[in-house]
Short mmCIF file of C-alpha atoms and ligand atoms in Angstrom, two decimals:
data_model
loop_
_atom_site.label_atom_id
_atom_site.label_comp_id
_atom_site.label_asym_id
_atom_site.label_seq_id
_atom_site.Cartn_x
_atom_site.Cartn_y
_atom_site.Cartn_z
CA UNK A 1 -9.26 -13.22 -26.82
CA UNK A 2 -5.83 -12.47 -25.38
CA UNK A 3 -2.79 -13.78 -27.18
CA UNK A 4 -0.67 -13.37 -24.02
CA UNK A 5 0.17 -16.60 -22.14
CA UNK A 6 -1.79 -16.62 -18.88
CA UNK A 7 0.33 -15.85 -15.83
CA UNK A 8 -0.04 -18.70 -13.33
CA UNK A 9 -1.77 -17.95 -10.04
CA UNK A 10 -1.73 -14.21 -10.58
CA UNK A 11 -3.01 -12.40 -7.50
CA UNK A 12 -6.26 -10.55 -8.26
CA UNK A 13 -8.76 -8.65 -6.15
CA UNK A 14 -10.64 -11.95 -5.84
CA UNK A 15 -7.55 -13.66 -4.43
CA UNK A 16 -7.27 -10.88 -1.83
CA UNK A 17 -10.94 -11.22 -0.86
CA UNK A 18 -10.55 -14.99 -0.55
CA UNK A 19 -7.47 -14.52 1.63
CA UNK A 20 -9.46 -12.20 3.92
CA UNK A 21 -12.25 -14.78 4.12
CA UNK A 22 -9.72 -17.55 4.95
CA UNK A 23 -7.95 -15.23 7.42
CA UNK A 24 -4.73 -15.76 5.49
CA UNK A 25 -2.50 -12.72 5.94
CA UNK A 26 -1.63 -10.64 2.87
CA UNK A 27 2.08 -9.77 2.65
CA UNK A 28 2.95 -6.58 0.77
CA UNK A 29 6.06 -4.50 0.13
CA UNK A 30 7.03 -1.49 -1.93
CA UNK A 31 9.42 -1.72 -4.88
CA UNK A 32 10.93 0.80 -7.26
CA UNK A 33 13.00 -1.27 -9.72
CA UNK A 34 12.98 -4.59 -11.54
CA UNK A 35 15.71 -6.35 -9.53
CA UNK A 36 13.69 -5.95 -6.37
CA UNK A 37 10.30 -6.58 -7.97
CA UNK A 38 11.61 -9.92 -9.30
CA UNK A 39 12.99 -10.80 -5.90
CA UNK A 40 9.77 -9.86 -4.06
CA UNK A 41 7.62 -11.74 -6.56
CA UNK A 42 9.72 -14.87 -6.24
CA UNK A 43 9.78 -14.58 -2.45
CA UNK A 44 5.97 -14.70 -2.45
CA UNK A 45 4.87 -11.10 -1.85
CA UNK A 46 1.14 -10.90 -2.63
CA UNK A 47 1.13 -7.19 -3.48
CA UNK A 48 3.89 -4.90 -4.73
CA UNK A 49 3.24 -1.18 -4.39
CA UNK A 50 5.15 1.44 -6.33
CA UNK A 51 4.74 4.01 -3.58
CA UNK A 52 5.35 7.71 -3.79
CA UNK A 53 7.68 6.94 -0.88
CA UNK A 54 10.18 6.75 -3.75
CA UNK A 55 10.47 10.51 -3.31
CA UNK A 56 12.10 9.89 0.03
CA UNK A 57 13.94 6.58 -0.36
CA UNK A 58 15.05 6.94 -4.01
CA UNK A 59 15.17 10.70 -4.56
CA UNK A 60 16.26 11.85 -1.09
CA UNK A 61 13.42 14.34 -0.73
CA UNK A 62 11.96 15.46 2.61
CA UNK A 63 8.42 14.41 1.69
CA UNK A 64 6.42 12.69 -1.05
CA UNK A 65 4.87 15.96 -2.23
CA UNK A 66 7.22 16.78 -5.17
CA UNK A 67 6.89 13.31 -6.79
CA UNK A 68 5.43 13.58 -10.32
CA UNK A 69 3.25 11.33 -12.47
CA UNK A 70 6.06 10.87 -14.99
CA UNK A 71 8.43 9.69 -12.25
CA UNK A 72 5.81 7.24 -10.99
CA UNK A 73 5.21 5.94 -14.52
CA UNK A 74 8.96 5.46 -15.03
CA UNK A 75 9.27 3.33 -11.88
CA UNK A 76 5.94 1.56 -12.45
CA UNK A 77 6.96 0.35 -15.90
CA UNK A 78 10.26 -0.95 -14.53
CA UNK A 79 8.69 -2.71 -11.53
CA UNK A 80 5.95 -4.35 -13.61
CA UNK A 81 8.57 -6.16 -15.72
CA UNK A 82 9.59 -8.22 -12.68
CA UNK A 83 6.11 -9.32 -11.58
CA UNK A 84 4.56 -12.65 -12.52
CA UNK A 85 2.33 -13.36 -9.55
CA UNK A 86 2.09 -10.31 -7.26
CA UNK A 87 -0.60 -7.68 -7.80
CA UNK A 88 0.82 -4.30 -8.80
CA UNK A 89 -0.56 -1.16 -7.14
CA UNK A 90 0.47 2.28 -8.34
CA UNK A 91 0.31 5.20 -5.91
CA UNK A 92 -1.39 8.37 -7.17
CA UNK A 93 1.11 11.16 -6.38
CA UNK A 94 0.25 14.53 -4.84
CA UNK A 95 -2.12 16.61 -7.05
CA UNK A 96 -2.52 13.85 -9.63
CA UNK A 97 -6.08 13.51 -8.25
CA UNK A 98 -6.81 17.22 -7.82
CA UNK A 99 -9.94 16.83 -9.94
CA UNK A 100 -11.91 13.76 -10.97
CA UNK A 101 -11.05 14.21 -14.65
CA UNK A 102 -7.34 14.61 -13.91
CA UNK A 103 -7.39 11.55 -11.65
CA UNK A 104 -9.21 9.44 -14.22
CA UNK A 105 -6.62 10.34 -16.84
CA UNK A 106 -3.71 9.61 -14.49
CA UNK A 107 -5.14 6.37 -13.12
CA UNK A 108 -5.77 5.31 -16.74
CA UNK A 109 -2.10 5.95 -17.52
CA UNK A 110 -1.06 3.65 -14.64
CA UNK A 111 -3.30 0.88 -15.99
CA UNK A 112 -2.26 1.31 -19.63
CA UNK A 113 1.41 2.28 -19.36
CA UNK A 114 2.47 0.31 -16.24
CA UNK A 115 0.09 -2.66 -16.37
CA UNK A 116 -1.15 -1.80 -12.87
CA UNK A 117 -4.01 -3.80 -11.38
CA UNK A 118 -5.01 -1.11 -8.88
CA UNK A 119 -4.30 2.49 -7.95
CA UNK A 120 -3.91 3.86 -4.42
CA UNK A 121 -5.46 7.16 -3.34
CA UNK A 122 -4.99 9.10 -0.13
CA UNK A 123 -8.10 10.75 1.31
CA UNK A 124 -11.38 10.00 3.05
CA UNK A 125 -15.03 10.55 2.17
CA UNK A 126 -13.97 13.53 0.02
CA UNK A 127 -12.72 10.95 -2.51
CA UNK A 128 -16.12 9.28 -2.85
CA UNK A 129 -16.98 10.66 -6.29
CA UNK A 130 -13.55 9.78 -7.62
CA UNK A 131 -13.67 6.22 -6.24
CA UNK A 132 -17.15 5.76 -7.75
CA UNK A 133 -15.93 6.99 -11.13
CA UNK A 134 -12.78 4.84 -11.17
CA UNK A 135 -14.77 1.84 -10.06
CA UNK A 136 -17.34 2.40 -12.81
CA UNK A 137 -14.51 2.60 -15.34
CA UNK A 138 -13.04 -0.71 -14.15
CA UNK A 139 -10.09 0.69 -12.21
CA UNK A 140 -9.70 -0.99 -8.81
CA UNK A 141 -8.92 1.39 -5.95
CA UNK A 142 -6.98 1.03 -2.72
CA UNK A 143 -8.17 3.78 -0.37
CA UNK A 144 -5.52 5.12 2.03
CA UNK A 145 -6.70 6.32 5.47
CA UNK A 146 -4.92 7.25 8.69
CA UNK A 147 -1.66 9.12 8.23
CA UNK A 148 -1.70 10.51 4.69
CA UNK A 149 1.82 11.76 3.94
CA UNK A 150 0.63 13.93 1.03
CA UNK A 151 -1.44 15.90 3.57
CA UNK A 152 1.40 16.27 6.05
CA UNK A 153 1.15 20.07 6.09
CA UNK A 154 -2.59 19.93 6.77
CA UNK A 155 -2.08 17.29 9.47
CA UNK A 156 0.70 19.30 11.11
CA UNK A 157 3.27 16.51 10.93
CA UNK A 158 3.69 12.76 10.63
CA UNK A 159 1.44 11.68 13.50
CA UNK A 160 -0.64 8.68 14.48
CA UNK A 161 -4.24 9.33 13.39
CA UNK A 162 -7.58 8.42 14.98
CA UNK A 163 -6.37 8.54 18.59
CA UNK A 164 -9.41 10.48 19.85
CA UNK A 165 -13.08 9.50 19.64
CA UNK A 166 -13.96 12.03 16.93
CA UNK A 167 -10.98 11.04 14.76
CA UNK A 168 -11.75 7.35 15.17
CA UNK A 169 -15.43 7.82 14.28
CA UNK A 170 -14.52 9.90 11.24
CA UNK A 171 -12.17 7.18 10.01
CA UNK A 172 -14.79 4.45 10.48
CA UNK A 173 -17.25 6.58 8.52
CA UNK A 174 -14.72 7.41 5.78
CA UNK A 175 -13.95 3.70 5.41
CA UNK A 176 -17.65 2.84 5.09
CA UNK A 177 -18.20 5.50 2.43
CA UNK A 178 -15.14 4.52 0.41
CA UNK A 179 -16.12 0.86 0.44
CA UNK A 180 -19.67 1.74 -0.64
CA UNK A 181 -18.19 3.90 -3.41
CA UNK A 182 -16.41 0.81 -4.75
CA UNK A 183 -12.94 0.70 -3.13
CA UNK A 184 -11.46 -2.79 -3.34
CA UNK A 185 -8.78 -2.48 -0.69
CA UNK A 186 -8.16 -0.24 2.31
CA UNK A 187 -4.72 0.76 3.55
CA UNK A 188 -4.33 2.12 7.09
CA UNK A 189 -1.18 4.01 8.01
CA UNK A 190 -0.26 4.83 11.61
CA UNK A 191 -3.54 3.99 13.29
CA UNK A 192 -4.00 2.66 16.87
CA UNK A 193 -4.30 -1.14 16.82
CA UNK A 194 -7.75 -1.17 18.41
CA UNK A 195 -9.16 1.17 15.74
CA UNK A 196 -7.47 -0.79 12.93
CA UNK A 197 -9.11 -3.94 14.31
CA UNK A 198 -12.54 -2.27 14.28
CA UNK A 199 -11.98 -1.02 10.73
CA UNK A 200 -10.92 -4.50 9.61
CA UNK A 201 -13.98 -6.10 11.18
CA UNK A 202 -16.28 -3.48 9.68
CA UNK A 203 -14.89 -3.83 6.14
CA UNK A 204 -15.84 -6.58 3.73
CA UNK A 205 -12.86 -5.58 1.58
CA UNK A 206 -9.33 -6.54 2.71
CA UNK A 207 -7.50 -4.09 4.99
CA UNK A 208 -3.72 -3.69 4.87
CA UNK A 209 -1.88 -1.99 7.72
CA UNK A 210 1.38 -0.14 8.17
CA UNK A 211 1.87 0.88 11.78
CA UNK A 212 -1.69 -0.33 12.43
CA UNK A 213 -1.19 -3.41 14.64
CA UNK A 214 -1.49 -7.08 13.81
CA UNK A 215 -5.28 -7.42 13.41
CA UNK A 216 -5.51 -6.13 9.84
CA UNK A 217 -5.85 -8.57 6.94
CA UNK A 218 -2.33 -7.85 5.76
CA UNK A 219 0.79 -5.77 6.25
CA UNK A 220 2.88 -3.49 4.08
CA UNK A 221 6.28 -1.90 4.72
CA UNK A 222 8.67 0.22 2.71
CA UNK A 223 11.24 -2.20 1.25
CA UNK A 224 14.26 -0.05 2.09
CA UNK A 225 13.14 0.17 5.73
CA UNK A 226 13.14 -3.63 6.11
CA UNK A 227 16.59 -3.72 4.48
CA UNK A 228 17.84 -1.00 6.85
CA UNK A 229 18.97 1.26 3.98
CA UNK A 230 16.39 4.04 4.07
CA UNK A 231 17.73 7.57 4.32
CA UNK A 232 17.30 8.82 7.91
CA UNK A 233 15.47 7.16 10.76
CA UNK A 234 13.57 3.90 10.26
CA UNK A 235 10.02 4.29 11.65
CA UNK A 236 9.19 2.59 14.92
CA UNK A 237 6.50 0.44 13.26
CA UNK A 238 9.03 -1.06 10.81
CA UNK A 239 11.64 -3.76 11.33
CA UNK A 240 15.13 -4.13 9.91
CA UNK A 241 15.32 -7.74 8.73
CA UNK A 242 18.98 -7.40 7.72
CA UNK A 243 19.86 -7.58 11.42
CA UNK A 244 19.19 -11.33 11.25
CA UNK A 245 20.88 -12.21 7.95
CA UNK A 246 23.34 -10.95 5.34
CA UNK A 247 21.07 -12.08 2.47
CA UNK A 248 18.51 -9.64 1.03
CA UNK A 249 16.47 -12.57 -0.27
CA UNK A 250 16.34 -14.19 3.17
CA UNK A 251 15.41 -10.86 4.78
CA UNK A 252 12.45 -10.46 2.41
CA UNK A 253 11.41 -14.11 2.88
CA UNK A 254 11.61 -13.69 6.65
CA UNK A 255 9.38 -10.58 6.54
CA UNK A 256 6.79 -12.44 4.43
CA UNK A 257 6.95 -15.49 6.73
CA UNK A 258 6.52 -13.30 9.83
CA UNK A 259 3.50 -11.51 8.30
CA UNK A 260 1.90 -14.82 7.29
CA UNK A 261 2.51 -16.36 10.73
CA UNK A 262 1.40 -13.17 12.60
CA UNK A 263 4.81 -12.72 14.24
CA UNK A 264 5.11 -9.29 12.62
CA UNK A 265 4.07 -6.71 13.72
CA UNK A 266 4.86 -7.32 17.38
CA UNK A 267 3.93 -5.10 20.31
CA UNK A 268 6.93 -2.79 19.82
CA UNK A 269 5.78 -2.00 16.25
CA UNK A 270 2.25 -1.12 17.36
CA UNK A 271 0.52 2.10 18.48
CA UNK A 272 -1.96 1.65 21.30
O1 LIG B 1 4.25 5.46 -0.63
C1 LIG B 1 4.29 4.41 0.01
O2 LIG B 1 5.25 3.65 -0.01
C2 LIG B 1 3.13 4.08 0.84
C3 LIG B 1 3.33 3.04 1.87
C4 LIG B 1 3.97 3.66 3.06
C5 LIG B 1 2.11 2.33 2.20
O3 LIG B 1 2.09 4.67 0.70
#
């Protein structure tokens, strides 16, 4: 029996499934340090992701590719100290899942050393064996389809995915296989709204979108994009909430309120 005091109303994979069933939107953000993770948790974020986007917004890199496991662990441990309610997802960085055994070891580190409740993996049906293995070992998985920034060189750039019939069908099939393999959550990045809607309807697990229209079960954005402080251009699918307030807390609360009330994302944040 645990000697730890139970954390009240902690978000679990069951909470997320119940939210999907109730059609209550799931509000998610990235975080990289404890000050922000505390703030997001208190503002009511349901999920906090330590994304490998930290390579770009924290480290000033051109892509997420150089981010290492040790760097992710460092940020994951810090972020987890601020979370009481939100579910913590750790992003598997480039090459940390190059083989099933490597991925199992790395995902295990996120669970043990960061207190993560889930790991996120880029990749489609090719990740089936890994998802099955993690699932069997009790490690919840968020599968990441659509634009996969770790595969930017293979994709030929940061582009919307699934625009043509073949791409859309492949994504629907990938999603089916990953769910059957045991994925607990699906994240769609830069996907046309109509395809994201079909994927959300097909899935019995919750689907979170970023640049995927307003029909998914939830939304995620990079924290520094919504605060207007990311290095370089803020993506079209994001929104700078600091344009409406001078308070970071209010900006985060406004984002969460707009996700919950389906105001965000609007047409201008959507790919059709
Ligand atoms: O790394 C990250 O922050 C992500 C989000 C863009 C979803 O994967």
